[in-house]
Amino acid sequence: QDYMDGAMENTTATVFGDFLMVDRRSFNDRYYVGVNAHELAHQWFGDLITARSAAHHWLQESFATYYNQMFEREVMGWDHFDMQRRNAQINSLEETKKNFLPVAHSDAGSTRHYPKGAFVLNMLKYVVGGKEAYNKCIKHYLNKHKYGNVDSHDLQVAFEEVLGYSLAWFWDEWVYRGGEPAYKVQFREIPGASEFNVTQTHTVSDAVGLFKMPIWFEVHYTDGSMERKQEWIREKNHVVLLPNSSGKKVAYALFDPNNEVMKSVEFEKTAVMLLSQVTGAKYYLDRYDAALALRSVPVELKKAALLKAFYADKFNVIKGEVIYQLSSQTDAETLKMLKDALVGADVQVKKHVVAHVRAFPAEIITDLEKCLTDSSYEFIASTLELLCRLKPENIGAYLERTAAIEGTVGRNVRIKWLEIAYGHTKNEQFLKDLVNYTSLSYEFRTRVNAAETLKRLGHFDEQMMKNLFNALMSSNTRLAGPCIEVLKYFYQQNKWQDIIAAYIYKGEWEKWQREKIRVYFF
């Protein structure tokens, strides 16, 4: 129950932390599908062949991450897969703000070893021409090195032996060097053509150079037709022309449709182009990018297109963005959309309503109240908290309806219930129940959840102190770390500092325990 790492790919037998054993309702909040596929992929990437050193750790984790993403794509769809790539891109760009370490580095960190490396593998597939060529290379790589050790160069050689051409440039850019390209794209119509002016704007140094990548350019016209072209962008500045000899009216233009290349992009578009793109683009990420860019456009200009996007898109992320941008509107069309979101089957869309909307008319509150017995425990907890804020006169009734629900990992509904119930009644028993949840009788997620709840309530007592010191000594850092922070919070208060200090000095600690306490308190 205190296995903190999720799962481990022991050869022929994956071990799971018990918090991944979820029921049907918990599956809506945290599911094991990707973890299961990830560990199974390790039977090949990590067990059949193993990285020679820590510098090549990505050869295990990036592959396992990529294959679990592809499995999730089969189960949950392409939009889900593409949003995983987008999240990898966002996180990788954030990591680059800290340092320029490459994927193939022992200190690269989990973001690069897992999601960035997976994105790199997807780019490699894109560069070599798709699934068929990529799979031939991977099969050759596995067969050639089975039951042996490998490094990043071995993977490169395997691809080159199958394909018959050099990929040294790709490995140099994406495996051995850090950073990602930053592009500024300018688009304009000129007589007989459309012009893209592309500039690589990132700082070039020994760690990060100019990038060379094949990138598609598309121009979509209002009559439904399009023009597209792929060019290798490798220079600081590059101009790409797409013909438009008949003078068709441009609806919108795309640079790297479907976000095949990891990068940051500055590409300003008119509101008219964005409105066409958000409902007309083929790929989810292109529609999503248009939706994000519409944040700066006045509501009266975009509302119709956003509502159309809400009903046209099946995946929850664009629906959530529409809810966010229209959350302050009270017109009949927007209210209908919110009601449809709350009564629909997609619980992830419902979560966006609770997260973004702050002003709820009476008819929406009625729909919210029906959600207190929803299929998602996370949604129940957040809805309970929201309703108690919106309708404090009904807190007792809301608590009564949810009193028997324990929740998912970390007993999230029960602990939120106790927090609200104590605030409403000041019944000391509810505090005692929360303190009990911080004890060794419960797994680490429940203990952490209860400890952080008690911190919000400002409650601390001797039993809670003993439970938190027990957690401090745990080798499970996902238990010890948060509980240490709660202890330090109360230690900084005069009311509790002497009591905690006395407990430390009088305790019969082993040497290693005293050393650990000294790190945090003295």
Short mmCIF file of C-alpha atoms in Angstrom, two decimals:
data_model
loop_
_atom_site.label_atom_id
_atom_site.label_comp_id
_atom_site.label_asym_id
_atom_site.label_seq_id
_atom_site.Cartn_x
_atom_site.Cartn_y
_atom_site.Cartn_z
CA GLN A 1 0.00 0.00 0.00
CA ASP A 2 2.98 2.35 0.40
CA TYR A 3 4.52 1.50 -2.98
CA MET A 4 5.07 5.04 -4.21
CA ASP A 5 6.18 4.52 -7.81
CA GLY A 6 2.94 3.33 -9.38
CA ALA A 7 4.24 0.10 -10.91
CA MET A 8 7.45 -1.73 -11.77
CA GLU A 9 8.28 -3.81 -14.83
CA ASN A 10 9.87 -6.88 -13.24
CA THR A 11 10.52 -9.40 -16.00
CA THR A 12 7.30 -11.36 -16.67
CA ALA A 13 5.52 -9.83 -13.62
CA THR A 14 4.44 -6.23 -13.16
CA VAL A 15 3.99 -5.05 -9.57
CA PHE A 16 1.37 -2.34 -8.94
CA GLY A 17 0.77 -0.01 -6.04
CA ASP A 18 -2.65 -0.87 -4.66
CA PHE A 19 -3.94 2.66 -5.40
CA LEU A 20 -4.08 1.64 -9.07
CA MET A 21 -6.64 -1.03 -8.28
CA VAL A 22 -9.67 1.20 -8.87
CA ASP A 23 -13.38 0.53 -9.10
CA ARG A 24 -15.62 1.46 -12.02
CA ARG A 25 -16.29 4.96 -10.65
CA SER A 26 -12.67 5.68 -9.71
CA PHE A 27 -11.72 4.79 -13.29
CA ASN A 28 -13.20 8.20 -14.28
CA ASP A 29 -10.57 9.92 -12.14
CA ARG A 30 -7.48 7.73 -12.27
CA TYR A 31 -7.10 4.68 -14.47
CA TYR A 32 -4.39 2.06 -14.85
CA VAL A 33 -4.63 1.53 -18.63
CA GLY A 34 -1.57 3.60 -19.52
CA VAL A 35 0.47 2.31 -16.58
CA ASN A 36 -0.33 -1.29 -17.49
CA ALA A 37 0.68 -0.77 -21.12
CA HIS A 38 3.80 1.14 -20.03
CA GLU A 39 5.05 -1.71 -17.86
CA LEU A 40 4.23 -4.31 -20.50
CA ALA A 41 6.24 -2.31 -23.06
CA HIS A 42 9.19 -2.50 -20.67
CA GLN A 43 9.29 -6.26 -21.24
CA TRP A 44 10.95 -5.28 -24.54
CA PHE A 45 12.44 -1.87 -23.74
CA GLY A 46 14.23 -2.40 -20.45
CA ASP A 47 14.00 -6.16 -19.93
CA LEU A 48 14.71 -7.76 -23.32
CA ILE A 49 17.27 -5.01 -23.95
CA THR A 50 18.66 -2.76 -21.25
CA ALA A 51 20.36 0.66 -21.35
CA ARG A 52 24.11 0.39 -20.87
CA SER A 53 24.25 3.36 -18.49
CA ALA A 54 22.09 6.03 -16.89
CA ALA A 55 22.87 8.44 -19.72
CA HIS A 56 20.75 6.24 -21.99
CA HIS A 57 17.90 5.66 -19.56
CA TRP A 58 15.52 7.27 -22.07
CA LEU A 59 15.84 4.13 -24.23
CA GLN A 60 13.69 2.43 -21.61
CA GLU A 61 11.33 5.07 -20.29
CA SER A 62 10.69 7.02 -23.50
CA PHE A 63 9.84 3.85 -25.38
CA ALA A 64 7.55 2.56 -22.62
CA THR A 65 5.84 5.96 -22.47
CA TYR A 66 5.41 6.12 -26.24
CA TYR A 67 3.94 2.63 -26.47
CA ASN A 68 1.55 3.25 -23.57
CA GLN A 69 0.43 6.41 -25.38
CA MET A 70 -0.17 4.46 -28.58
CA PHE A 71 -2.16 1.86 -26.67
CA GLU A 72 -4.26 4.59 -25.06
CA ARG A 73 -4.80 6.00 -28.55
CA GLU A 74 -6.41 2.72 -29.56
CA VAL A 75 -8.65 2.71 -26.47
CA MET A 76 -9.42 6.40 -26.05
CA GLY A 77 -8.90 7.88 -29.49
CA TRP A 78 -6.55 10.12 -31.44
CA ASP A 79 -7.63 13.33 -29.71
CA HIS A 80 -6.56 11.88 -26.37
CA PHE A 81 -3.21 10.84 -27.90
CA ASP A 82 -2.64 14.28 -29.43
CA MET A 83 -3.34 16.01 -26.12
CA GLN A 84 -0.76 13.75 -24.48
CA ARG A 85 1.74 14.98 -27.07
CA ARG A 86 0.75 18.57 -26.41
CA ASN A 87 1.20 18.14 -22.65
CA ALA A 88 4.62 16.61 -23.29
CA GLN A 89 5.50 19.63 -25.41
CA ILE A 90 4.39 22.11 -22.73
CA ASN A 91 6.30 20.30 -19.98
CA SER A 92 9.43 19.96 -22.11
CA LEU A 93 9.49 23.67 -22.93
CA GLU A 94 9.19 24.40 -19.19
CA GLU A 95 12.16 22.11 -18.47
CA THR A 96 14.26 23.98 -21.01
CA LYS A 97 13.79 27.16 -18.96
CA LYS A 98 15.81 25.41 -16.23
CA ASN A 99 18.64 23.95 -18.33
CA PHE A 100 19.51 22.62 -21.78
CA LEU A 101 20.26 19.01 -20.86
CA PRO A 102 19.56 16.54 -23.68
CA VAL A 103 17.34 13.48 -23.56
CA ALA A 104 20.44 11.24 -23.52
CA HIS A 105 21.83 12.46 -20.20
CA SER A 106 21.83 10.85 -16.76
CA ASP A 107 20.53 14.08 -15.17
CA ALA A 108 17.98 14.86 -17.89
CA GLY A 109 15.11 14.27 -15.46
CA SER A 110 11.79 12.49 -15.74
CA THR A 111 10.17 15.00 -18.11
CA ARG A 112 12.84 14.34 -20.73
CA HIS A 113 13.23 10.63 -20.06
CA TYR A 114 9.48 10.01 -20.26
CA PRO A 115 7.20 12.44 -22.22
CA LYS A 116 9.82 14.38 -24.21
CA GLY A 117 11.55 11.20 -25.30
CA ALA A 118 8.19 9.75 -26.33
CA PHE A 119 7.54 12.86 -28.42
CA VAL A 120 11.00 12.48 -29.98
CA LEU A 121 10.15 8.90 -30.99
CA ASN A 122 6.93 10.09 -32.60
CA MET A 123 8.93 12.75 -34.50
CA LEU A 124 11.37 10.04 -35.58
CA LYS A 125 8.46 8.05 -37.01
CA TYR A 126 7.28 11.21 -38.79
CA VAL A 127 10.75 11.90 -40.24
CA VAL A 128 11.35 8.36 -41.56
CA GLY A 129 8.00 8.25 -43.34
CA GLY A 130 5.54 6.66 -40.95
CA LYS A 131 4.58 3.50 -39.14
CA GLU A 132 5.81 0.87 -41.62
CA ALA A 133 9.41 2.11 -41.85
CA TYR A 134 9.56 2.88 -38.13
CA ASN A 135 8.32 -0.59 -37.12
CA LYS A 136 10.86 -2.33 -39.36
CA CYS A 137 13.64 -0.38 -37.69
CA ILE A 138 12.40 -1.11 -34.17
CA LYS A 139 12.06 -4.82 -34.90
CA HIS A 140 15.62 -4.89 -36.21
CA TYR A 141 16.86 -2.99 -33.13
CA LEU A 142 15.20 -5.43 -30.72
CA ASN A 143 16.30 -8.57 -32.54
CA LYS A 144 19.86 -7.34 -32.98
CA HIS A 145 20.37 -6.48 -29.29
CA LYS A 146 18.05 -8.89 -27.44
CA TYR A 147 19.35 -10.01 -24.02
CA GLY A 148 22.03 -7.34 -24.30
CA ASN A 149 22.89 -3.76 -23.40
CA VAL A 150 22.40 -0.77 -25.67
CA ASP A 151 23.12 2.93 -25.90
CA SER A 152 21.59 5.72 -27.98
CA HIS A 153 24.02 5.15 -30.86
CA ASP A 154 22.87 1.53 -31.18
CA LEU A 155 19.33 2.73 -31.88
CA GLN A 156 20.63 5.17 -34.51
CA VAL A 157 22.66 2.46 -36.24
CA ALA A 158 19.66 0.10 -36.29
CA PHE A 159 17.57 2.71 -38.09
CA GLU A 160 20.35 3.50 -40.56
CA GLU A 161 20.95 -0.18 -41.33
CA VAL A 162 17.30 -0.65 -42.26
CA LEU A 163 16.72 2.66 -44.03
CA GLY A 164 20.08 3.02 -45.80
CA TYR A 165 20.66 6.68 -44.97
CA SER A 166 22.14 8.74 -42.14
CA LEU A 167 20.08 10.07 -39.25
CA ALA A 168 23.04 11.61 -37.43
CA TRP A 169 21.46 15.07 -37.74
CA PHE A 170 18.29 13.90 -35.95
CA TRP A 171 20.23 12.30 -33.10
CA ASP A 172 22.38 15.45 -32.81
CA GLU A 173 19.32 17.72 -32.55
CA TRP A 174 16.95 15.65 -30.46
CA VAL A 175 19.01 13.08 -28.52
CA TYR A 176 22.47 14.50 -27.84
CA ARG A 177 21.61 18.20 -27.60
CA GLY A 178 18.98 20.01 -25.57
CA GLY A 179 16.36 22.63 -26.20
CA GLU A 180 13.63 22.95 -28.78
CA PRO A 181 13.21 25.24 -31.78
CA ALA A 182 11.29 28.49 -31.44
CA TYR A 183 9.69 29.78 -34.64
CA LYS A 184 8.15 33.09 -35.55
CA VAL A 185 5.80 32.69 -38.51
CA GLN A 186 4.39 35.54 -40.58
CA PHE A 187 1.75 34.94 -43.23
CA ARG A 188 0.61 37.21 -46.03
CA GLU A 189 -1.12 37.00 -49.36
CA ILE A 190 0.82 38.23 -52.39
CA PRO A 191 -0.21 38.24 -56.07
CA GLY A 192 -0.69 34.62 -57.13
CA ALA A 193 0.56 33.05 -53.91
CA SER A 194 0.52 32.82 -50.12
CA GLU A 195 3.79 33.52 -48.32
CA PHE A 196 5.05 32.06 -45.03
CA ASN A 197 8.08 33.80 -43.56
CA VAL A 198 9.66 31.55 -40.91
CA THR A 199 12.37 32.65 -38.47
CA GLN A 200 14.09 30.49 -35.88
CA THR A 201 14.11 32.82 -32.88
CA HIS A 202 15.70 30.73 -30.12
CA THR A 203 19.18 31.62 -28.92
CA VAL A 204 21.81 29.54 -30.71
CA SER A 205 24.67 28.29 -28.53
CA ASP A 206 26.94 25.30 -28.02
CA ALA A 207 24.05 23.56 -26.26
CA VAL A 208 21.30 24.41 -28.78
CA GLY A 209 21.77 24.95 -32.48
CA LEU A 210 19.52 25.76 -35.41
CA PHE A 211 17.08 22.93 -36.07
CA LYS A 212 16.58 21.10 -39.36
CA MET A 213 13.12 19.58 -39.70
CA PRO A 214 10.64 18.78 -42.50
CA ILE A 215 7.54 20.89 -41.88
CA TRP A 216 4.21 20.99 -43.69
CA PHE A 217 2.55 24.27 -44.65
CA GLU A 218 -1.15 24.48 -45.48
CA VAL A 219 -3.46 27.17 -46.79
CA HIS A 220 -7.19 26.47 -46.53
CA TYR A 221 -9.69 28.36 -48.65
CA THR A 222 -13.28 29.36 -48.00
CA ASP A 223 -14.49 27.08 -50.81
CA GLY A 224 -13.24 24.03 -48.85
CA SER A 225 -10.15 23.37 -50.96
CA MET A 226 -6.56 23.62 -49.73
CA GLU A 227 -2.95 23.87 -50.87
CA ARG A 228 -0.15 22.14 -48.92
CA LYS A 229 3.59 21.79 -49.20
CA GLN A 230 6.41 20.30 -47.11
CA GLU A 231 9.78 22.01 -46.84
CA TRP A 232 12.91 21.44 -44.77
CA ILE A 233 13.34 24.39 -42.45
CA ARG A 234 16.99 24.61 -41.48
CA GLU A 235 18.14 28.22 -41.82
CA LYS A 236 17.65 31.18 -39.51
CA ASN A 237 15.14 32.60 -42.03
CA HIS A 238 13.13 30.71 -44.61
CA VAL A 239 10.39 31.84 -47.02
CA VAL A 240 7.82 29.31 -48.28
CA LEU A 241 5.41 30.10 -51.13
CA LEU A 242 2.20 28.23 -51.88
CA PRO A 243 0.57 29.05 -55.23
CA ASN A 244 -2.87 30.68 -55.43
CA SER A 245 -3.05 31.60 -59.08
CA SER A 246 -6.85 31.77 -59.15
CA GLY A 247 -6.99 34.18 -56.22
CA LYS A 248 -9.06 32.02 -53.87
CA LYS A 249 -10.14 33.56 -50.59
CA VAL A 250 -8.04 32.28 -47.68
CA ALA A 251 -9.92 30.91 -44.68
CA TYR A 252 -6.90 30.07 -42.51
CA ALA A 253 -3.27 28.97 -42.73
CA LEU A 254 -1.38 26.29 -40.78
CA PHE A 255 2.30 25.89 -39.92
CA ASP A 256 3.09 22.27 -38.96
CA PRO A 257 -0.50 20.97 -38.91
CA ASN A 258 -1.16 18.52 -36.07
CA ASN A 259 1.95 19.73 -34.24
CA GLU A 260 4.32 17.02 -35.47
CA VAL A 261 7.45 18.96 -34.36
CA MET A 262 8.18 19.87 -30.74
CA LYS A 263 8.56 23.64 -30.66
CA SER A 264 7.27 26.99 -29.50
CA VAL A 265 5.55 29.12 -32.14
CA GLU A 266 4.61 32.75 -32.49
CA PHE A 267 2.07 32.94 -35.32
CA GLU A 268 -0.38 35.83 -35.13
CA LYS A 269 -3.63 35.31 -37.02
CA THR A 270 -6.67 37.48 -37.56
CA ALA A 271 -9.85 36.78 -35.63
CA VAL A 272 -11.54 35.76 -38.89
CA MET A 273 -8.87 33.12 -39.56
CA LEU A 274 -9.09 31.79 -36.00
CA LEU A 275 -12.88 31.51 -36.20
CA SER A 276 -12.56 29.47 -39.38
CA GLN A 277 -9.79 27.30 -37.94
CA VAL A 278 -11.54 26.47 -34.64
CA THR A 279 -14.40 24.76 -36.44
CA GLY A 280 -12.82 23.82 -39.77
CA ALA A 281 -9.37 22.36 -39.10
CA LYS A 282 -8.98 18.60 -39.54
CA TYR A 283 -6.73 17.95 -36.58
CA TYR A 284 -7.69 18.42 -32.97
CA LEU A 285 -4.56 20.34 -31.97
CA ASP A 286 -5.08 22.89 -34.73
CA ARG A 287 -8.65 23.49 -33.57
CA TYR A 288 -7.48 23.66 -29.96
CA ASP A 289 -4.74 26.17 -30.80
CA ALA A 290 -7.34 28.35 -32.49
CA ALA A 291 -9.59 28.09 -29.45
CA LEU A 292 -6.76 29.19 -27.15
CA ALA A 293 -5.88 32.11 -29.42
CA LEU A 294 -9.52 33.25 -29.33
CA ARG A 295 -9.14 34.16 -25.64
CA SER A 296 -8.12 37.68 -26.67
CA VAL A 297 -11.09 38.11 -29.06
CA PRO A 298 -14.24 39.86 -27.74
CA VAL A 299 -17.03 37.48 -26.74
CA GLU A 300 -19.57 38.92 -29.16
CA LEU A 301 -17.31 38.05 -32.11
CA LYS A 302 -16.48 34.49 -31.08
CA LYS A 303 -19.47 33.16 -29.16
CA ALA A 304 -21.25 31.56 -32.12
CA ALA A 305 -18.09 29.80 -33.31
CA LEU A 306 -17.23 28.61 -29.79
CA LEU A 307 -20.71 27.18 -29.26
CA LYS A 308 -20.45 25.42 -32.61
CA ALA A 309 -17.06 24.00 -31.55
CA PHE A 310 -18.51 22.81 -28.24
CA TYR A 311 -21.16 20.69 -29.94
CA ALA A 312 -18.99 19.60 -32.88
CA ASP A 313 -15.98 18.34 -30.92
CA LYS A 314 -16.26 15.05 -29.07
CA PHE A 315 -13.18 15.36 -26.87
CA ASN A 316 -13.44 17.23 -23.59
CA VAL A 317 -10.51 19.67 -23.79
CA ILE A 318 -11.94 22.06 -26.41
CA LYS A 319 -15.32 21.80 -24.69
CA GLY A 320 -13.58 22.85 -21.49
CA GLU A 321 -11.94 25.80 -23.21
CA VAL A 322 -15.31 26.94 -24.56
CA ILE A 323 -16.80 26.70 -21.07
CA TYR A 324 -13.88 28.73 -19.71
CA GLN A 325 -14.23 31.50 -22.29
CA LEU A 326 -18.02 31.75 -21.99
CA SER A 327 -18.22 31.16 -18.23
CA SER A 328 -19.32 34.72 -17.45
CA GLN A 329 -22.11 34.79 -20.04
CA THR A 330 -25.74 34.48 -18.93
CA ASP A 331 -27.58 34.39 -22.27
CA ALA A 332 -29.93 31.53 -23.09
CA GLU A 333 -27.56 29.80 -25.54
CA THR A 334 -24.69 29.70 -23.07
CA LEU A 335 -26.92 28.49 -20.25
CA LYS A 336 -28.20 25.71 -22.50
CA MET A 337 -24.62 24.70 -23.22
CA LEU A 338 -23.80 24.55 -19.50
CA LYS A 339 -26.92 22.48 -18.79
CA ASP A 340 -26.03 20.13 -21.65
CA ALA A 341 -22.53 19.79 -20.22
CA LEU A 342 -23.82 18.88 -16.76
CA VAL A 343 -26.40 16.36 -17.91
CA GLY A 344 -24.14 14.79 -20.54
CA ALA A 345 -22.29 11.52 -20.19
CA ASP A 346 -18.73 12.93 -20.26
CA VAL A 347 -17.72 13.54 -16.67
CA GLN A 348 -14.53 15.33 -17.77
CA VAL A 349 -16.70 18.03 -19.39
CA LYS A 350 -18.70 18.34 -16.18
CA LYS A 351 -15.47 18.91 -14.29
CA HIS A 352 -14.76 21.92 -16.52
CA VAL A 353 -18.09 23.48 -15.53
CA VAL A 354 -17.30 23.22 -11.82
CA ALA A 355 -13.73 24.44 -12.38
CA HIS A 356 -14.55 27.51 -14.48
CA VAL A 357 -18.08 28.78 -13.87
CA ARG A 358 -18.58 31.04 -10.87
CA ALA A 359 -22.07 32.53 -11.35
CA PHE A 360 -24.75 29.84 -11.43
CA PRO A 361 -28.43 30.70 -12.04
CA ALA A 362 -31.02 28.68 -10.17
CA GLU A 363 -31.72 26.21 -12.99
CA ILE A 364 -28.01 25.33 -13.26
CA ILE A 365 -27.75 24.80 -9.49
CA THR A 366 -30.57 22.27 -9.77
CA ASP A 367 -28.50 20.35 -12.32
CA LEU A 368 -25.44 20.64 -10.09
CA GLU A 369 -27.33 19.14 -7.17
CA LYS A 370 -28.11 16.06 -9.26
CA CYS A 371 -24.35 15.61 -9.74
CA LEU A 372 -23.78 14.79 -6.05
CA THR A 373 -24.28 11.13 -6.94
CA ASP A 374 -22.30 11.27 -10.19
CA SER A 375 -20.02 8.56 -11.57
CA SER A 376 -16.80 10.42 -10.65
CA TYR A 377 -15.63 10.70 -7.06
CA GLU A 378 -13.43 13.71 -7.88
CA PHE A 379 -16.41 15.44 -9.44
CA ILE A 380 -18.58 14.66 -6.40
CA ALA A 381 -15.98 16.17 -4.06
CA SER A 382 -15.57 19.37 -6.10
CA THR A 383 -19.34 19.68 -6.64
CA LEU A 384 -20.03 19.24 -2.92
CA GLU A 385 -17.55 22.00 -2.09
CA LEU A 386 -18.99 24.31 -4.75
CA LEU A 387 -22.62 23.77 -3.75
CA CYS A 388 -21.84 24.41 -0.09
CA ARG A 389 -20.33 27.74 -1.11
CA LEU A 390 -23.20 28.67 -3.44
CA LYS A 391 -26.06 27.54 -1.18
CA PRO A 392 -24.82 27.56 2.44
CA GLU A 393 -28.39 27.23 3.67
CA ASN A 394 -28.45 23.72 2.11
CA ILE A 395 -25.13 22.44 3.52
CA GLY A 396 -26.87 20.02 5.89
CA ALA A 397 -28.87 18.44 3.08
CA TYR A 398 -25.81 18.18 0.83
CA LEU A 399 -23.81 16.51 3.60
CA GLU A 400 -26.62 14.07 4.27
CA ARG A 401 -26.74 13.02 0.61
CA THR A 402 -23.00 12.32 0.49
CA ALA A 403 -22.38 10.97 4.00
CA ALA A 404 -21.89 7.36 2.88
CA ILE A 405 -19.48 8.05 -0.02
CA GLU A 406 -15.84 7.28 0.74
CA GLY A 407 -14.43 8.19 -2.66
CA THR A 408 -11.44 7.19 -4.69
CA VAL A 409 -7.70 7.12 -3.95
CA GLY A 410 -6.99 9.06 -0.77
CA ARG A 411 -10.63 8.79 0.38
CA ASN A 412 -11.16 12.14 -1.32
CA VAL A 413 -14.93 12.47 -0.85
CA ARG A 414 -14.92 11.38 2.79
CA ILE A 415 -12.12 13.74 3.77
CA LYS A 416 -13.69 16.67 1.92
CA TRP A 417 -16.98 15.78 3.65
CA LEU A 418 -15.31 15.87 7.07
CA GLU A 419 -13.70 19.23 6.30
CA ILE A 420 -17.02 20.79 5.30
CA ALA A 421 -18.95 19.10 8.09
CA TYR A 422 -16.57 20.41 10.76
CA GLY A 423 -16.74 23.91 9.34
CA HIS A 424 -20.53 23.72 9.39
CA THR A 425 -21.08 22.11 12.81
CA LYS A 426 -17.80 22.51 14.77
CA ASN A 427 -18.28 18.91 15.88
CA GLU A 428 -14.93 17.81 17.35
CA GLN A 429 -15.53 14.21 16.28
CA PHE A 430 -14.97 15.20 12.67
CA LEU A 431 -11.50 16.51 13.58
CA LYS A 432 -10.74 13.27 15.42
CA ASP A 433 -11.75 11.31 12.33
CA LEU A 434 -9.39 13.40 10.21
CA VAL A 435 -6.53 12.93 12.68
CA ASN A 436 -7.15 9.19 12.62
CA TYR A 437 -6.76 9.23 8.82
CA THR A 438 -3.18 10.56 9.28
CA SER A 439 -2.22 7.39 11.17
CA LEU A 440 -0.31 4.31 10.12
CA SER A 441 -3.62 2.48 9.74
CA TYR A 442 -4.05 4.06 6.28
CA GLU A 443 -2.08 4.16 3.05
CA PHE A 444 0.01 7.18 2.21
CA ARG A 445 -2.43 9.05 -0.05
CA THR A 446 -5.15 9.10 2.60
CA ARG A 447 -2.63 10.18 5.25
CA VAL A 448 -1.36 13.05 3.12
CA ASN A 449 -4.87 14.15 2.14
CA ALA A 450 -5.98 14.22 5.79
CA ALA A 451 -2.83 16.05 6.96
CA GLU A 452 -3.19 18.79 4.36
CA THR A 453 -6.90 19.14 5.19
CA LEU A 454 -6.11 19.58 8.89
CA LYS A 455 -3.53 22.21 7.93
CA ARG A 456 -6.24 24.16 6.05
CA LEU A 457 -8.48 23.90 9.11
CA GLY A 458 -5.65 25.09 11.37
CA HIS A 459 -5.98 22.07 13.63
CA PHE A 460 -3.04 20.39 15.36
CA ASP A 461 -2.90 18.09 18.38
CA GLU A 462 -0.59 15.59 20.07
CA GLN A 463 -1.91 12.53 18.23
CA MET A 464 -1.63 14.26 14.88
CA MET A 465 1.96 15.25 15.79
CA LYS A 466 2.87 11.62 16.52
CA ASN A 467 1.28 10.47 13.27
CA LEU A 468 3.18 13.07 11.27
CA PHE A 469 6.52 12.17 12.86
CA ASN A 470 5.79 8.56 11.98
CA ALA A 471 5.24 9.68 8.38
CA LEU A 472 8.45 11.75 8.45
CA MET A 473 10.44 8.56 9.07
CA SER A 474 8.94 6.75 6.09
CA SER A 475 11.13 5.83 3.12
CA ASN A 476 8.12 6.76 0.97
CA THR A 477 8.97 10.34 0.00
CA ARG A 478 5.43 10.93 -1.30
CA LEU A 479 4.28 10.42 2.29
CA ALA A 480 7.21 11.94 4.18
CA GLY A 481 7.60 15.07 2.05
CA PRO A 482 4.08 16.52 2.37
CA CYS A 483 3.81 15.54 6.06
CA ILE A 484 7.12 17.25 6.82
CA GLU A 485 5.74 20.44 5.26
CA VAL A 486 2.64 20.25 7.49
CA LEU A 487 4.81 19.69 10.57
CA LYS A 488 7.06 22.63 9.68
CA TYR A 489 3.98 24.82 9.17
CA PHE A 490 2.80 24.21 12.73
CA TYR A 491 6.36 24.32 14.14
CA GLN A 492 6.62 27.91 12.93
CA GLN A 493 3.68 28.87 15.15
CA ASN A 494 4.49 29.89 18.73
CA LYS A 495 1.56 27.88 20.04
CA TRP A 496 3.04 24.59 18.87
CA GLN A 497 6.79 25.16 18.60
CA ASP A 498 7.64 24.28 22.21
CA ILE A 499 5.35 21.23 22.17
CA ILE A 500 6.95 19.87 18.99
CA ALA A 501 10.46 20.64 20.28
CA ALA A 502 9.73 18.85 23.56
CA TYR A 503 8.46 15.81 21.68
CA ILE A 504 11.67 15.75 19.66
CA TYR A 505 13.99 16.08 22.66
CA LYS A 506 12.16 13.53 24.83
CA GLY A 507 11.68 10.96 22.11
CA GLU A 508 13.66 7.72 22.05
CA TRP A 509 14.98 8.07 18.52
CA GLU A 510 17.49 5.93 16.74
CA LYS A 511 20.54 7.71 15.37
CA TRP A 512 19.24 7.81 11.77
CA GLN A 513 15.93 9.19 12.98
CA ARG A 514 17.63 12.00 14.90
CA GLU A 515 19.70 12.85 11.83
CA LYS A 516 16.54 13.06 9.75
CA ILE A 517 14.79 15.27 12.32
CA ARG A 518 17.83 17.57 12.51
CA VAL A 519 17.68 18.21 8.77
CA TYR A 520 14.20 19.67 8.99
CA PHE A 521 13.96 21.29 12.41
CA PHE A 522 17.38 22.39 13.66
#
